[in-house]
């Protein structure tokens, strides 16, 4: 697991390309306020919008998440721990005044970018 990519994953890059093509500018891998060990995947600092791209397997996607047959108890614990961490990260960001957008890796980048753009560029 230590060799798995934690940044610049294919779904993250696809979403970043889509956002950039729309003229949106952002920061990458910004520290979460209140916990320097966690990072925001895509951060719009002026609008205070934090985008986190979650992998279906690692975060227990209800549509695409799979469970291994071997060592099932440990994997259930591991995925639940990831979900608990996600909830805590959402809480920390909310307390710091950020809006959190969670995007599953299977989501269409254009559809996710639409949701994000509405938060970053509110209509007047």
Short mmCIF file of C-alpha atoms in Angstrom, two decimals:
data_model
loop_
_atom_site.label_atom_id
_atom_site.label_comp_id
_atom_site.label_asym_id
_atom_site.label_seq_id
_atom_site.Cartn_x
_atom_site.Cartn_y
_atom_site.Cartn_z
CA UNK A 1 0.00 0.00 0.00
CA UNK A 2 2.89 2.36 0.59
CA UNK A 3 3.63 2.36 -3.14
CA UNK A 4 0.15 3.47 -4.15
CA UNK A 5 -0.20 6.95 -5.58
CA UNK A 6 -1.69 9.38 -3.09
CA UNK A 7 -1.50 12.46 -5.25
CA UNK A 8 -1.98 13.12 -8.93
CA UNK A 9 -4.23 10.10 -9.46
CA UNK A 10 -5.95 9.75 -12.84
CA UNK A 11 -9.39 10.90 -11.55
CA UNK A 12 -7.77 13.86 -9.80
CA UNK A 13 -5.84 14.90 -12.91
CA UNK A 14 -8.94 14.58 -15.11
CA UNK A 15 -10.90 16.83 -12.76
CA UNK A 16 -8.06 19.35 -12.53
CA UNK A 17 -7.79 19.47 -16.34
CA UNK A 18 -11.53 20.11 -16.61
CA UNK A 19 -11.46 22.85 -13.97
CA UNK A 20 -8.42 24.50 -15.55
CA UNK A 21 -10.03 24.45 -19.01
CA UNK A 22 -12.94 26.43 -17.52
CA UNK A 23 -10.54 29.12 -16.36
CA UNK A 24 -10.69 28.15 -12.70
CA UNK A 25 -7.42 28.42 -10.80
CA UNK A 26 -6.73 26.46 -7.66
CA UNK A 27 -4.07 25.20 -5.27
CA UNK A 28 -3.11 21.54 -5.05
CA UNK A 29 -2.39 19.57 -1.87
CA UNK A 30 -3.13 22.37 0.59
CA UNK A 31 -2.95 21.43 4.29
CA UNK A 32 -6.24 21.00 6.13
CA UNK A 33 -6.60 23.70 8.80
CA UNK A 34 -6.30 22.08 12.21
CA UNK A 35 -4.52 18.96 10.96
CA UNK A 36 -1.29 19.39 9.02
CA UNK A 37 -1.09 15.66 8.24
CA UNK A 38 -4.14 15.83 5.96
CA UNK A 39 -4.39 17.65 2.65
CA UNK A 40 -7.05 19.10 0.40
CA UNK A 41 -6.74 17.65 -3.12
CA UNK A 42 -7.95 20.80 -4.91
CA UNK A 43 -8.41 24.05 -2.97
CA UNK A 44 -10.02 27.29 -4.06
CA UNK A 45 -8.63 29.50 -1.32
CA UNK A 46 -10.54 32.72 -2.04
CA UNK A 47 -13.90 30.95 -2.25
CA UNK A 48 -12.88 28.57 0.56
CA UNK A 49 -14.00 25.50 -1.38
CA UNK A 50 -12.17 22.24 -0.68
CA UNK A 51 -12.45 19.45 -3.24
CA UNK A 52 -11.52 15.92 -2.15
CA UNK A 53 -11.39 13.12 -4.73
CA UNK A 54 -12.18 9.77 -3.10
CA UNK A 55 -11.30 6.38 -4.54
CA UNK A 56 -14.21 3.93 -4.69
CA UNK A 57 -12.26 1.08 -3.12
CA UNK A 58 -10.46 2.99 -0.36
CA UNK A 59 -13.43 5.07 0.78
CA UNK A 60 -16.19 2.45 0.44
CA UNK A 61 -18.22 3.78 -2.48
CA UNK A 62 -21.81 2.50 -2.18
CA UNK A 63 -21.97 1.92 -5.94
CA UNK A 64 -18.52 0.56 -6.82
CA UNK A 65 -16.78 -0.29 -3.57
CA UNK A 66 -15.71 -3.93 -3.38
CA UNK A 67 -14.66 -6.00 -0.42
CA UNK A 68 -11.88 -8.55 -0.64
CA UNK A 69 -12.65 -12.14 0.31
CA UNK A 70 -9.47 -12.67 2.29
CA UNK A 71 -8.87 -10.86 5.56
CA UNK A 72 -12.32 -9.30 5.29
CA UNK A 73 -12.52 -8.12 8.89
CA UNK A 74 -9.31 -6.15 8.59
CA UNK A 75 -10.39 -4.52 5.31
CA UNK A 76 -13.79 -3.62 6.77
CA UNK A 77 -11.97 -1.98 9.68
CA UNK A 78 -9.54 -0.19 7.32
CA UNK A 79 -12.25 1.21 5.05
CA UNK A 80 -14.38 2.26 8.03
CA UNK A 81 -11.35 4.03 9.49
CA UNK A 82 -10.89 5.90 6.18
CA UNK A 83 -14.55 6.93 6.24
CA UNK A 84 -14.27 8.11 9.84
CA UNK A 85 -11.21 10.17 8.86
CA UNK A 86 -13.20 11.66 5.95
CA UNK A 87 -15.96 12.68 8.36
CA UNK A 88 -13.43 14.26 10.71
CA UNK A 89 -11.75 16.11 7.83
CA UNK A 90 -15.15 17.44 6.72
CA UNK A 91 -15.75 18.64 10.30
CA UNK A 92 -12.36 20.39 10.51
CA UNK A 93 -12.89 22.15 7.18
CA UNK A 94 -16.45 23.13 8.09
CA UNK A 95 -15.28 24.61 11.39
CA UNK A 96 -12.63 26.60 9.50
CA UNK A 97 -15.31 28.06 7.20
CA UNK A 98 -14.65 25.92 4.12
CA UNK A 99 -17.25 24.30 1.87
CA UNK A 100 -16.37 20.65 1.22
CA UNK A 101 -17.05 18.91 -2.09
CA UNK A 102 -16.39 15.17 -2.21
CA UNK A 103 -16.03 13.63 -5.66
CA UNK A 104 -15.98 9.86 -6.26
CA UNK A 105 -13.38 8.61 -8.70
CA UNK A 106 -16.09 7.18 -10.98
CA UNK A 107 -17.88 10.53 -11.38
CA UNK A 108 -17.75 12.30 -14.72
CA UNK A 109 -15.17 15.12 -14.42
CA UNK A 110 -17.44 17.54 -16.31
CA UNK A 111 -20.38 16.91 -13.96
CA UNK A 112 -18.16 17.27 -10.89
CA UNK A 113 -16.66 20.47 -12.35
CA UNK A 114 -20.19 21.85 -12.81
CA UNK A 115 -20.92 21.35 -9.10
CA UNK A 116 -17.62 22.93 -8.11
CA UNK A 117 -17.94 25.86 -10.51
CA UNK A 118 -21.35 26.77 -9.03
CA UNK A 119 -19.71 27.11 -5.61
CA UNK A 120 -16.60 28.93 -6.81
CA UNK A 121 -18.41 31.29 -9.22
CA UNK A 122 -21.82 31.97 -7.72
CA UNK A 123 -24.26 33.68 -10.06
CA UNK A 124 -24.92 37.31 -9.29
#
